């Protein structure tokens, strides 16, 4: 399974951005898909995830601002980010898991895409 992330870039505080991630290969083995982020000098942290059946979870600091969704084919996951803050600045990674349960630990995810930079200017 390969994950290809896109989107992000430079955004002003209060603005919006959308990330996309497309899974290819043996996509039938992927159930939950999610987003993690890593800021310089910090550990990779969970942002949001969604299962194939539509269940989702968010880290507290993004609830009400970010929305994760899945495309109709279930092979694409989106992260709509609104009311962005400078502290949201990080490299965002798409991840895929073979299980239905949504985990927040990165080691629970088997598949990873390349990171995409999101920079929020104040």
PDB file of C-alpha atoms in Angstrom:
ATOM      1  CA  UNK A   1       0.000   0.000   0.000  1.00  0.00           C
ATOM      2  CA  UNK A   2       1.284   3.446  -0.902  1.00  0.00           C
ATOM      3  CA  UNK A   3      -0.075   6.698   0.483  1.00  0.00           C
ATOM      4  CA  UNK A   4       0.340   9.967  -1.399  1.00  0.00           C
ATOM      5  CA  UNK A   5      -0.411  13.158   0.491  1.00  0.00           C
ATOM      6  CA  UNK A   6      -0.936  16.585  -1.009  1.00  0.00           C
ATOM      7  CA  UNK A   7      -2.058  20.036   0.022  1.00  0.00           C
ATOM      8  CA  UNK A   8      -0.832  22.302   2.754  1.00  0.00           C
ATOM      9  CA  UNK A   9       1.533  25.200   2.221  1.00  0.00           C
ATOM     10  CA  UNK A  10       1.658  28.640   3.768  1.00  0.00           C
ATOM     11  CA  UNK A  11      -1.540  29.946   5.354  1.00  0.00           C
ATOM     12  CA  UNK A  12      -2.285  33.001   7.463  1.00  0.00           C
ATOM     13  CA  UNK A  13      -3.618  32.539  10.961  1.00  0.00           C
ATOM     14  CA  UNK A  14      -7.380  32.158  10.859  1.00  0.00           C
ATOM     15  CA  UNK A  15      -7.253  30.781   7.354  1.00  0.00           C
ATOM     16  CA  UNK A  16      -8.083  27.374   5.956  1.00  0.00           C
ATOM     17  CA  UNK A  17      -6.292  24.594   4.159  1.00  0.00           C
ATOM     18  CA  UNK A  18      -7.145  21.138   2.929  1.00  0.00           C
ATOM     19  CA  UNK A  19      -4.984  18.039   2.884  1.00  0.00           C
ATOM     20  CA  UNK A  20      -5.639  15.000   0.734  1.00  0.00           C
ATOM     21  CA  UNK A  21      -4.204  11.508   0.839  1.00  0.00           C
ATOM     22  CA  UNK A  22      -4.754   8.811  -1.761  1.00  0.00           C
ATOM     23  CA  UNK A  23      -4.077   5.146  -1.075  1.00  0.00           C
ATOM     24  CA  UNK A  24      -2.993   2.838  -3.878  1.00  0.00           C
ATOM     25  CA  UNK A  25      -1.958  -0.773  -4.141  1.00  0.00           C
ATOM     26  CA  UNK A  26      -3.695  -3.323  -1.917  1.00  0.00           C
ATOM     27  CA  UNK A  27      -6.160  -0.774  -0.590  1.00  0.00           C
ATOM     28  CA  UNK A  28      -8.536  -3.479   0.573  1.00  0.00           C
ATOM     29  CA  UNK A  29      -6.202  -4.087   3.486  1.00  0.00           C
ATOM     30  CA  UNK A  30      -6.557  -0.519   4.760  1.00  0.00           C
ATOM     31  CA  UNK A  31      -9.346   0.215   7.220  1.00  0.00           C
ATOM     32  CA  UNK A  32      -8.596   3.282   9.315  1.00  0.00           C
ATOM     33  CA  UNK A  33      -6.790   6.253   7.812  1.00  0.00           C
ATOM     34  CA  UNK A  34      -5.575   9.264   9.667  1.00  0.00           C
ATOM     35  CA  UNK A  35      -3.317  12.262   9.962  1.00  0.00           C
ATOM     36  CA  UNK A  36      -0.407  12.879  12.272  1.00  0.00           C
ATOM     37  CA  UNK A  37       1.825  15.919  12.509  1.00  0.00           C
ATOM     38  CA  UNK A  38       5.313  16.668  13.668  1.00  0.00           C
ATOM     39  CA  UNK A  39       6.686  20.076  14.507  1.00  0.00           C
ATOM     40  CA  UNK A  40      10.426  20.723  14.708  1.00  0.00           C
ATOM     41  CA  UNK A  41      11.907  19.273  17.867  1.00  0.00           C
ATOM     42  CA  UNK A  42       8.674  17.581  18.844  1.00  0.00           C
ATOM     43  CA  UNK A  43       7.323  14.057  18.656  1.00  0.00           C
ATOM     44  CA  UNK A  44       4.859  12.988  16.019  1.00  0.00           C
ATOM     45  CA  UNK A  45       1.349  13.495  17.330  1.00  0.00           C
ATOM     46  CA  UNK A  46      -2.103  12.262  16.404  1.00  0.00           C
ATOM     47  CA  UNK A  47      -4.392  14.758  14.690  1.00  0.00           C
ATOM     48  CA  UNK A  48      -7.424  12.838  13.448  1.00  0.00           C
ATOM     49  CA  UNK A  49      -8.436   9.487  12.034  1.00  0.00           C
ATOM     50  CA  UNK A  50     -11.447   7.869  10.407  1.00  0.00           C
ATOM     51  CA  UNK A  51     -12.404   4.248   9.986  1.00  0.00           C
ATOM     52  CA  UNK A  52     -13.763   2.704   6.817  1.00  0.00           C
ATOM     53  CA  UNK A  53     -17.222   2.704   8.409  1.00  0.00           C
ATOM     54  CA  UNK A  54     -17.013   6.427   9.171  1.00  0.00           C
ATOM     55  CA  UNK A  55     -16.148   6.538  12.850  1.00  0.00           C
ATOM     56  CA  UNK A  56     -13.698   9.327  13.638  1.00  0.00           C
ATOM     57  CA  UNK A  57     -11.552  10.774  16.389  1.00  0.00           C
ATOM     58  CA  UNK A  58      -9.691  14.057  16.860  1.00  0.00           C
ATOM     59  CA  UNK A  59      -7.070  15.419  19.194  1.00  0.00           C
ATOM     60  CA  UNK A  60      -8.632  17.929  21.555  1.00  0.00           C
ATOM     61  CA  UNK A  61      -6.798  20.966  20.215  1.00  0.00           C
ATOM     62  CA  UNK A  62      -8.277  20.579  16.732  1.00  0.00           C
ATOM     63  CA  UNK A  63     -11.847  19.633  17.621  1.00  0.00           C
ATOM     64  CA  UNK A  64     -14.292  22.066  16.051  1.00  0.00           C
ATOM     65  CA  UNK A  65     -11.651  23.362  13.639  1.00  0.00           C
ATOM     66  CA  UNK A  66     -10.556  20.302  11.672  1.00  0.00           C
ATOM     67  CA  UNK A  67     -12.748  17.811   9.865  1.00  0.00           C
ATOM     68  CA  UNK A  68     -11.609  14.452   8.553  1.00  0.00           C
ATOM     69  CA  UNK A  69     -13.537  12.711   5.829  1.00  0.00           C
ATOM     70  CA  UNK A  70     -13.214   9.872   3.407  1.00  0.00           C
ATOM     71  CA  UNK A  71     -13.912   9.762  -0.290  1.00  0.00           C
ATOM     72  CA  UNK A  72     -16.667   7.626  -1.758  1.00  0.00           C
ATOM     73  CA  UNK A  73     -14.194   4.936  -2.788  1.00  0.00           C
ATOM     74  CA  UNK A  74     -12.761   4.895   0.761  1.00  0.00           C
ATOM     75  CA  UNK A  75      -9.282   5.134  -0.757  1.00  0.00           C
ATOM     76  CA  UNK A  76      -8.923   8.849  -0.142  1.00  0.00           C
ATOM     77  CA  UNK A  77      -8.893  10.741   3.114  1.00  0.00           C
ATOM     78  CA  UNK A  78      -9.200  14.492   3.514  1.00  0.00           C
ATOM     79  CA  UNK A  79      -8.396  16.848   6.346  1.00  0.00           C
ATOM     80  CA  UNK A  80     -10.206  20.165   6.191  1.00  0.00           C
ATOM     81  CA  UNK A  81      -8.462  22.617   8.487  1.00  0.00           C
ATOM     82  CA  UNK A  82     -10.160  25.859   9.486  1.00  0.00           C
ATOM     83  CA  UNK A  83      -9.297  28.646  11.906  1.00  0.00           C
ATOM     84  CA  UNK A  84      -5.669  27.679  11.646  1.00  0.00           C
ATOM     85  CA  UNK A  85      -3.284  28.794  14.371  1.00  0.00           C
ATOM     86  CA  UNK A  86       0.495  29.180  14.316  1.00  0.00           C
ATOM     87  CA  UNK A  87       0.727  26.189  16.647  1.00  0.00           C
ATOM     88  CA  UNK A  88      -0.754  24.038  13.880  1.00  0.00           C
ATOM     89  CA  UNK A  89       2.466  24.526  11.932  1.00  0.00           C
ATOM     90  CA  UNK A  90       4.030  21.135  11.298  1.00  0.00           C
ATOM     91  CA  UNK A  91       4.726  18.473   8.741  1.00  0.00           C
ATOM     92  CA  UNK A  92       1.509  16.502   8.346  1.00  0.00           C
ATOM     93  CA  UNK A  93       1.657  12.774   7.604  1.00  0.00           C
ATOM     94  CA  UNK A  94      -1.058  10.526   6.246  1.00  0.00           C
ATOM     95  CA  UNK A  95      -1.239   7.067   7.815  1.00  0.00           C
ATOM     96  CA  UNK A  96      -3.169   3.868   7.247  1.00  0.00           C
ATOM     97  CA  UNK A  97      -4.049   0.981   9.515  1.00  0.00           C
ATOM     98  CA  UNK A  98      -5.363  -2.484   8.827  1.00  0.00           C
ATOM     99  CA  UNK A  99      -7.697  -2.455  11.802  1.00  0.00           C
ATOM    100  CA  UNK A 100     -11.103  -0.904  12.371  1.00  0.00           C
ATOM    101  CA  UNK A 101     -10.202   0.531  15.759  1.00  0.00           C
ATOM    102  CA  UNK A 102      -8.938   4.117  15.665  1.00  0.00           C
ATOM    103  CA  UNK A 103      -5.658   4.354  17.521  1.00  0.00           C
ATOM    104  CA  UNK A 104      -3.825   7.538  18.391  1.00  0.00           C
ATOM    105  CA  UNK A 105      -0.406   5.941  18.657  1.00  0.00           C
ATOM    106  CA  UNK A 106       1.647   6.212  15.466  1.00  0.00           C
ATOM    107  CA  UNK A 107       3.127   2.749  15.969  1.00  0.00           C
ATOM    108  CA  UNK A 108      -0.355   1.309  15.388  1.00  0.00           C
ATOM    109  CA  UNK A 109      -0.292   2.462  11.767  1.00  0.00           C
ATOM    110  CA  UNK A 110       1.442   0.288   9.223  1.00  0.00           C
ATOM    111  CA  UNK A 111       1.352   2.535   6.176  1.00  0.00           C
ATOM    112  CA  UNK A 112       2.715   6.059   5.930  1.00  0.00           C
ATOM    113  CA  UNK A 113       2.769   8.694   3.257  1.00  0.00           C
ATOM    114  CA  UNK A 114       5.373  11.361   2.770  1.00  0.00           C
ATOM    115  CA  UNK A 115       4.877  14.470   4.850  1.00  0.00           C
ATOM    116  CA  UNK A 116       3.403  17.698   3.615  1.00  0.00           C
ATOM    117  CA  UNK A 117       4.293  20.994   5.225  1.00  0.00           C
ATOM    118  CA  UNK A 118       1.656  23.262   6.722  1.00  0.00           C
ATOM    119  CA  UNK A 119       2.925  26.623   7.890  1.00  0.00           C
ATOM    120  CA  UNK A 120       0.585  29.050   9.622  1.00  0.00           C
ATOM    121  CA  UNK A 121       1.866  32.608   9.831  1.00  0.00           C
ATOM    122  CA  UNK A 122       0.731  34.960  12.579  1.00  0.00           C
TER     123      UNK A 122
END
